[in-house]
């Protein structure tokens, strides 16, 4: 049906014989910037009150044919204050535009359209390409961090190609997804953001409140990130080249771990204390235990890095043999981190050219990126191209095509799972400092060389039990393979018809495809593939098709402007999966399945997800003082049962430009004063299964040759959209031409939470998805920017933004739900810790003490007024703070002196707690072979010791090292997130080689971090826990940006 | 004219905007699952749902997924690890060895609790759904429902042994047991008394035996009447109802044959279908394997997993020393750990660590293929149940006679036991411990007999088992704590003693 309609439109098109407007005369001129005197390409020049207009060319020149009745020309340009100039019979008009310091005139991209910032009733932040282009970022999500209050971003991964997670205004969902909706060029995006070259991005707009997101009502509950790619500007055309080269290192240091000289005595003590504790047990037993520990500790640890006999490494006094020195090559060979890490290279070259005529514009780019991680064998190679062409066929018909493709090859560092043996972060942190990377002669400690005289990995199964014996992260990362080859292909086209003067009808169609091909290979010598070797091949294909039709009406009635949009949208997503695996490799260096013998997996499936929506919006303003926006959207989702799949979403927003009122204008120092507010209801269906409403049995449970199925999930026919009711109020101000900012308050209530309600496990069903529970997020967001110095040559701008967040459940399906280290309860947040309460260390015997739950139990000890226990099963739980910070934000500085510009941004966080599981794993009371934090040196050693580190005792690891409030650590931090220093080569020099602009720059990311514990990754996730992830990288690049 | 055209465009635009996609646009169906509707519509689909349970006994569980939680096979060696006869040589995967699974938040506690109840829920769909409205023959229906009932009884039996205080033979057994789930529900149920749980188990087994009697089975991954009777015998033994135990053990074993010592010396590997020794076994195909999680990936001697290379499982040396030198089982553990007498074609990788008393009872297909049929029930156990049951009734002659066929099959030099009373019981228990090593019995034997855990005097190392060398009989630790997740979601649930 839709196809037929499209054909009809095309056939009918020639019938619309719009008459060309009478020509009268031509006005020409050049537009320059008052800021630097440079010409401005791409300035829009329009005859006031008409649609007649043009755009300045690359040299800032314009030429426009205007009707005789024309009186005024309007010049507008992003970042500059609009100017209206009377023609007064002139044929040459040169204009100097002033920078728009307040951003009131800035055009921001909104849902299904654009708006001037001053006229916008919603809450949005836009990041323009100038903020992106000089930063060595691989993924545009990086640019979002610190850009706006109200947004939280995870630290991201050092793995090249990985993106950062984003939360807009807290966490509005529980079982459903909290991630914002990504929209690229007007179409909801299901591909990988990292496939988009940041250099192709014109702007990123983050929409935070209901009024600004309501037209994406169905998926906008957690905010929207709109990405707009570049398009050409009419003119002679321009070629830009941006090339950079950088070095990449680890941004956050490793935890401080003890060396071999401390290692042996600590482990000796763990062994001895498991038998007898000095000062507590019978001295004779302690003497015997000392002897046993001295005799046997080598047997537990199994490597002796010292030049003393195996049974004399630690004396009966528990001290390292004073004669002990590293033997042979030991000192060098135990450096796992050194063997794992590297200084990565980053090379990036982006080339783009753009231009246009009055009727056509084009933008074409190609980009190449190669980035190595700081862990060996991890890298990304990306080749991306884009072409965006728009064609004004007649003055009422416009069409365009935006096509992009990217090819991405990514080698993973095997950090995907925190607990897998071969995770190199876990491994190097968790391996005791006495174990060599390389095979050493056990007697001499010298390298055992192979036939070619090279060192060999120590891949034997003989480390202590806590040291991942039988595994070797360096050997495995070298010999294994985990490679993604991803191709993305996207195309978007539209047809825009203007009719009846004020109407416009647009049909948009888009196709996004992503082809993913992964090779996962394990070598036959060591690890999961040994012996024999194994290979997995996984292919998947994502295909999304989006159609929308928009009818817009825009009209000015005197001082009243009305702007209406009506639309229909459909979205269809298909996911195909195919995977196979085989074991027993035949020939070396070939990971293809045909090179293996036994099939262990062969599987495929397809998922489908569809949505459809109808929507409408009315924008109204009176005299550019009073603004009103109202919108409505009705959506259906295939995830819900037919009777419940449609949801209704709406919003209302108002704004009042007080600065346009005479009583404010009279004050003189007020540049901008705007009050705005909005309320609306948004939906969410993300993060629940594609078939959430259906009761299913899983296929794939065949028993030998017989078919088999097993219960998968219960029906949830009553499931409906999760809804998010959002209130927003803000004051935007600009004073003294210098200070401008926004103070904003929001309150979001999430109702009908899509909630995987935990069922009693004894029902045989783990959970059931229901719409139950309510929570709210509320916060204050402040952003202030000050032009501290504003002279002709020197400009210095300082910006600060800060946010607060309160998150609280007001209704839950159960009185309480324990979820890992958190407990959900009415009156508490999603991320309030619920942990066993640590009390401290008993000075008498060094035992770890927790507050007791059952005060009658045998394990109970009384200390003063406290009833305590040594038994972790009897340790009492309590609410213990939250992972949500008190305040977070960023501080930016931009200093410009002539052609030199320095800008840098700090991100910070105050308050909140981290549950540092990584640190906990380095503080065991006695796991033979594992790595230890230097804090273990503070352990209890004899009665009377006052410390918060319990005694070493290998028999008590589960009690002494349990998860408890002991591991909560302040989450505050300050991070120098980015710094850019650029220099504009003087124009007269650049122009000699034909360049219109040339810049050299140095740029760095993650340059400096302070927090409560060296090695701790505060921003790893929003819930405050730490695990063995690929920590963020530090990038320093040198780049050149030229335009011809 | 122009106005008409404008109107036309307007109507066109409006019709576009308000034209819905087709009715089916928002209807989607999965391709990797099937609707639950119709599972019991025919015996064909019902049998597929039953096979799903059979398969899940050796599948890595989706809930709290971990390589050490592969269905019933993991459960079997974990139960043995909680006893004294399974010895570790290295401090890895020591949760059960150290009895840490007991904790309410320990994943090795809540994962199997859920696993058994999930299987029970699957069985209940068949028990309650297969009936007159199900297409298929009555025999097929009986086979399906009979097997589902056997499973329901068996899984509750595992649950009540681990999560409730022991059944005291002759006692009132009013201590809290576990909820007995009869039907699909999302409501938490209260704990039945231990006595009540056993009453229900017996009822289900009685019904199952009636339904399965005389019915064939496809292979030994399916349950038949003999398996139901074998489980009934186990249950009676736990309850101290020895005459019943002996009777069911005898009935259960008639169609099976003890392995000869030549075959036995090769260890337990594949081939359960052909061997008369096996009564019930999971039989794993090449493409249905969990390389690192299979039973054989933990308990065999020859598969090259880190778990086996670094921590090959040993027998308690105190027990080993009591095996007669002429007994073929003496060959299944090597006191030197060198394993120079491996069965033909079996090899151990050179990097494997060597420890005394390690087993070669279980043999995986190869160093690269961890498969090994999972022996859920073997006929020798039936002889042992009968012998023990007779001995505990004071029927020494009958007990010695019952033990003899099994004992002599293992040791050609064995002569009819002349032991009486406790000595005879002790002899039978030694036989039982040796015979069923690694097959998920010892911890439950200690618990049912109210014996202490005593790991002293042999090759247990306190540095590995977390100094858990002794646990007195009757200690609260013999009973696992109810998973905290269950406590949180089920108002009717009562916790065990901390």
mmCIF file with all atom_site columns, N, CA, C and O in Angstrom, chain B residues 416-429:
data_model
loop_
_atom_site.group_PDB
_atom_site.id
_atom_site.type_symbol
_atom_site.label_atom_id
_atom_site.label_alt_id
_atom_site.label_comp_id
_atom_site.label_asym_id
_atom_site.label_entity_id
_atom_site.label_seq_id
_atom_site.pdbx_PDB_ins_code
_atom_site.Cartn_x
_atom_site.Cartn_y
_atom_site.Cartn_z
_atom_site.occupancy
_atom_site.B_iso_or_equiv
_atom_site.pdbx_formal_charge
_atom_site.auth_seq_id
_atom_site.auth_comp_id
_atom_site.auth_asym_id
_atom_site.auth_atom_id
_atom_site.pdbx_PDB_model_num
ATOM 1  N N  . UNK B 1 416 ? 32.436 -65.549 51.245 1.00 0.00 ? 416 UNK B N  1
ATOM 2  C CA . UNK B 1 416 ? 31.237 -65.112 51.955 1.00 0.00 ? 416 UNK B CA 1
ATOM 3  C C  . UNK B 1 416 ? 31.624 -64.586 53.332 1.00 0.00 ? 416 UNK B C  1
ATOM 4  O O  . UNK B 1 416 ? 32.384 -65.224 54.055 1.00 0.00 ? 416 UNK B O  1
ATOM 5  N N  . UNK B 1 417 ? 31.095 -63.431 53.659 1.00 0.00 ? 417 UNK B N  1
ATOM 6  C CA . UNK B 1 417 ? 31.495 -62.795 54.907 1.00 0.00 ? 417 UNK B CA 1
ATOM 7  C C  . UNK B 1 417 ? 31.048 -63.612 56.107 1.00 0.00 ? 417 UNK B C  1
ATOM 8  O O  . UNK B 1 417 ? 29.942 -64.137 56.146 1.00 0.00 ? 417 UNK B O  1
ATOM 9  N N  . UNK B 1 418 ? 31.943 -63.695 57.080 1.00 0.00 ? 418 UNK B N  1
ATOM 10 C CA . UNK B 1 418 ? 31.597 -64.363 58.327 1.00 0.00 ? 418 UNK B CA 1
ATOM 11 C C  . UNK B 1 418 ? 31.382 -63.333 59.421 1.00 0.00 ? 418 UNK B C  1
ATOM 12 O O  . UNK B 1 418 ? 31.165 -63.669 60.575 1.00 0.00 ? 418 UNK B O  1
ATOM 13 N N  . UNK B 1 419 ? 31.478 -62.070 59.032 1.00 0.00 ? 419 UNK B N  1
ATOM 14 C CA . UNK B 1 419 ? 31.253 -61.018 60.028 1.00 0.00 ? 419 UNK B CA 1
ATOM 15 C C  . UNK B 1 419 ? 29.800 -61.016 60.475 1.00 0.00 ? 419 UNK B C  1
ATOM 16 O O  . UNK B 1 419 ? 28.904 -61.428 59.718 1.00 0.00 ? 419 UNK B O  1
ATOM 17 N N  . UNK B 1 420 ? 29.596 -60.532 61.669 1.00 0.00 ? 420 UNK B N  1
ATOM 18 C CA . UNK B 1 420 ? 28.231 -60.400 62.175 1.00 0.00 ? 420 UNK B CA 1
ATOM 19 C C  . UNK B 1 420 ? 28.081 -59.045 62.854 1.00 0.00 ? 420 UNK B C  1
ATOM 20 O O  . UNK B 1 420 ? 29.068 -58.368 63.146 1.00 0.00 ? 420 UNK B O  1
ATOM 21 N N  . UNK B 1 421 ? 26.839 -58.685 63.043 1.00 0.00 ? 421 UNK B N  1
ATOM 22 C CA . UNK B 1 421 ? 26.537 -57.475 63.817 1.00 0.00 ? 421 UNK B CA 1
ATOM 23 C C  . UNK B 1 421 ? 27.203 -56.236 63.245 1.00 0.00 ? 421 UNK B C  1
ATOM 24 O O  . UNK B 1 421 ? 27.217 -56.033 62.025 1.00 0.00 ? 421 UNK B O  1
ATOM 25 N N  . UNK B 1 422 ? 27.778 -55.411 64.133 1.00 0.00 ? 422 UNK B N  1
ATOM 26 C CA . UNK B 1 422 ? 28.375 -54.155 63.695 1.00 0.00 ? 422 UNK B CA 1
ATOM 27 C C  . UNK B 1 422 ? 29.531 -54.390 62.729 1.00 0.00 ? 422 UNK B C  1
ATOM 28 O O  . UNK B 1 422 ? 29.743 -53.617 61.805 1.00 0.00 ? 422 UNK B O  1
ATOM 29 N N  . UNK B 1 423 ? 30.274 -55.478 62.951 1.00 0.00 ? 423 UNK B N  1
ATOM 30 C CA . UNK B 1 423 ? 31.396 -55.762 62.044 1.00 0.00 ? 423 UNK B CA 1
ATOM 31 C C  . UNK B 1 423 ? 30.897 -55.951 60.616 1.00 0.00 ? 423 UNK B C  1
ATOM 32 O O  . UNK B 1 423 ? 31.516 -55.477 59.661 1.00 0.00 ? 423 UNK B O  1
ATOM 33 N N  . UNK B 1 424 ? 29.794 -56.641 60.521 1.00 0.00 ? 424 UNK B N  1
ATOM 34 C CA . UNK B 1 424 ? 29.243 -56.878 59.180 1.00 0.00 ? 424 UNK B CA 1
ATOM 35 C C  . UNK B 1 424 ? 28.754 -55.557 58.578 1.00 0.00 ? 424 UNK B C  1
ATOM 36 O O  . UNK B 1 424 ? 29.008 -55.259 57.409 1.00 0.00 ? 424 UNK B O  1
ATOM 37 N N  . UNK B 1 425 ? 28.076 -54.794 59.409 1.00 0.00 ? 425 UNK B N  1
ATOM 38 C CA . UNK B 1 425 ? 27.614 -53.481 58.928 1.00 0.00 ? 425 UNK B CA 1
ATOM 39 C C  . UNK B 1 425 ? 28.816 -52.658 58.467 1.00 0.00 ? 425 UNK B C  1
ATOM 40 O O  . UNK B 1 425 ? 28.803 -52.059 57.376 1.00 0.00 ? 425 UNK B O  1
ATOM 41 N N  . UNK B 1 426 ? 29.871 -52.655 59.264 1.00 0.00 ? 426 UNK B N  1
ATOM 42 C CA . UNK B 1 426 ? 31.067 -51.898 58.900 1.00 0.00 ? 426 UNK B CA 1
ATOM 43 C C  . UNK B 1 426 ? 31.644 -52.397 57.575 1.00 0.00 ? 426 UNK B C  1
ATOM 44 O O  . UNK B 1 426 ? 32.049 -51.598 56.718 1.00 0.00 ? 426 UNK B O  1
ATOM 45 N N  . UNK B 1 427 ? 31.671 -53.706 57.402 1.00 0.00 ? 427 UNK B N  1
ATOM 46 C CA . UNK B 1 427 ? 32.211 -54.263 56.158 1.00 0.00 ? 427 UNK B CA 1
ATOM 47 C C  . UNK B 1 427 ? 31.373 -53.799 54.963 1.00 0.00 ? 427 UNK B C  1
ATOM 48 O O  . UNK B 1 427 ? 31.912 -53.364 53.934 1.00 0.00 ? 427 UNK B O  1
ATOM 49 N N  . UNK B 1 428 ? 30.063 -53.850 55.152 1.00 0.00 ? 428 UNK B N  1
ATOM 50 C CA . UNK B 1 428 ? 29.169 -53.429 54.058 1.00 0.00 ? 428 UNK B CA 1
ATOM 51 C C  . UNK B 1 428 ? 29.369 -51.942 53.749 1.00 0.00 ? 428 UNK B C  1
ATOM 52 O O  . UNK B 1 428 ? 29.416 -51.534 52.575 1.00 0.00 ? 428 UNK B O  1
ATOM 53 N N  . UNK B 1 429 ? 29.513 -51.150 54.803 1.00 0.00 ? 429 UNK B N  1
ATOM 54 C CA . UNK B 1 429 ? 29.674 -49.703 54.575 1.00 0.00 ? 429 UNK B CA 1
ATOM 55 C C  . UNK B 1 429 ? 30.995 -49.388 53.865 1.00 0.00 ? 429 UNK B C  1
ATOM 56 O O  . UNK B 1 429 ? 31.062 -48.475 53.036 1.00 0.00 ? 429 UNK B O  1
#
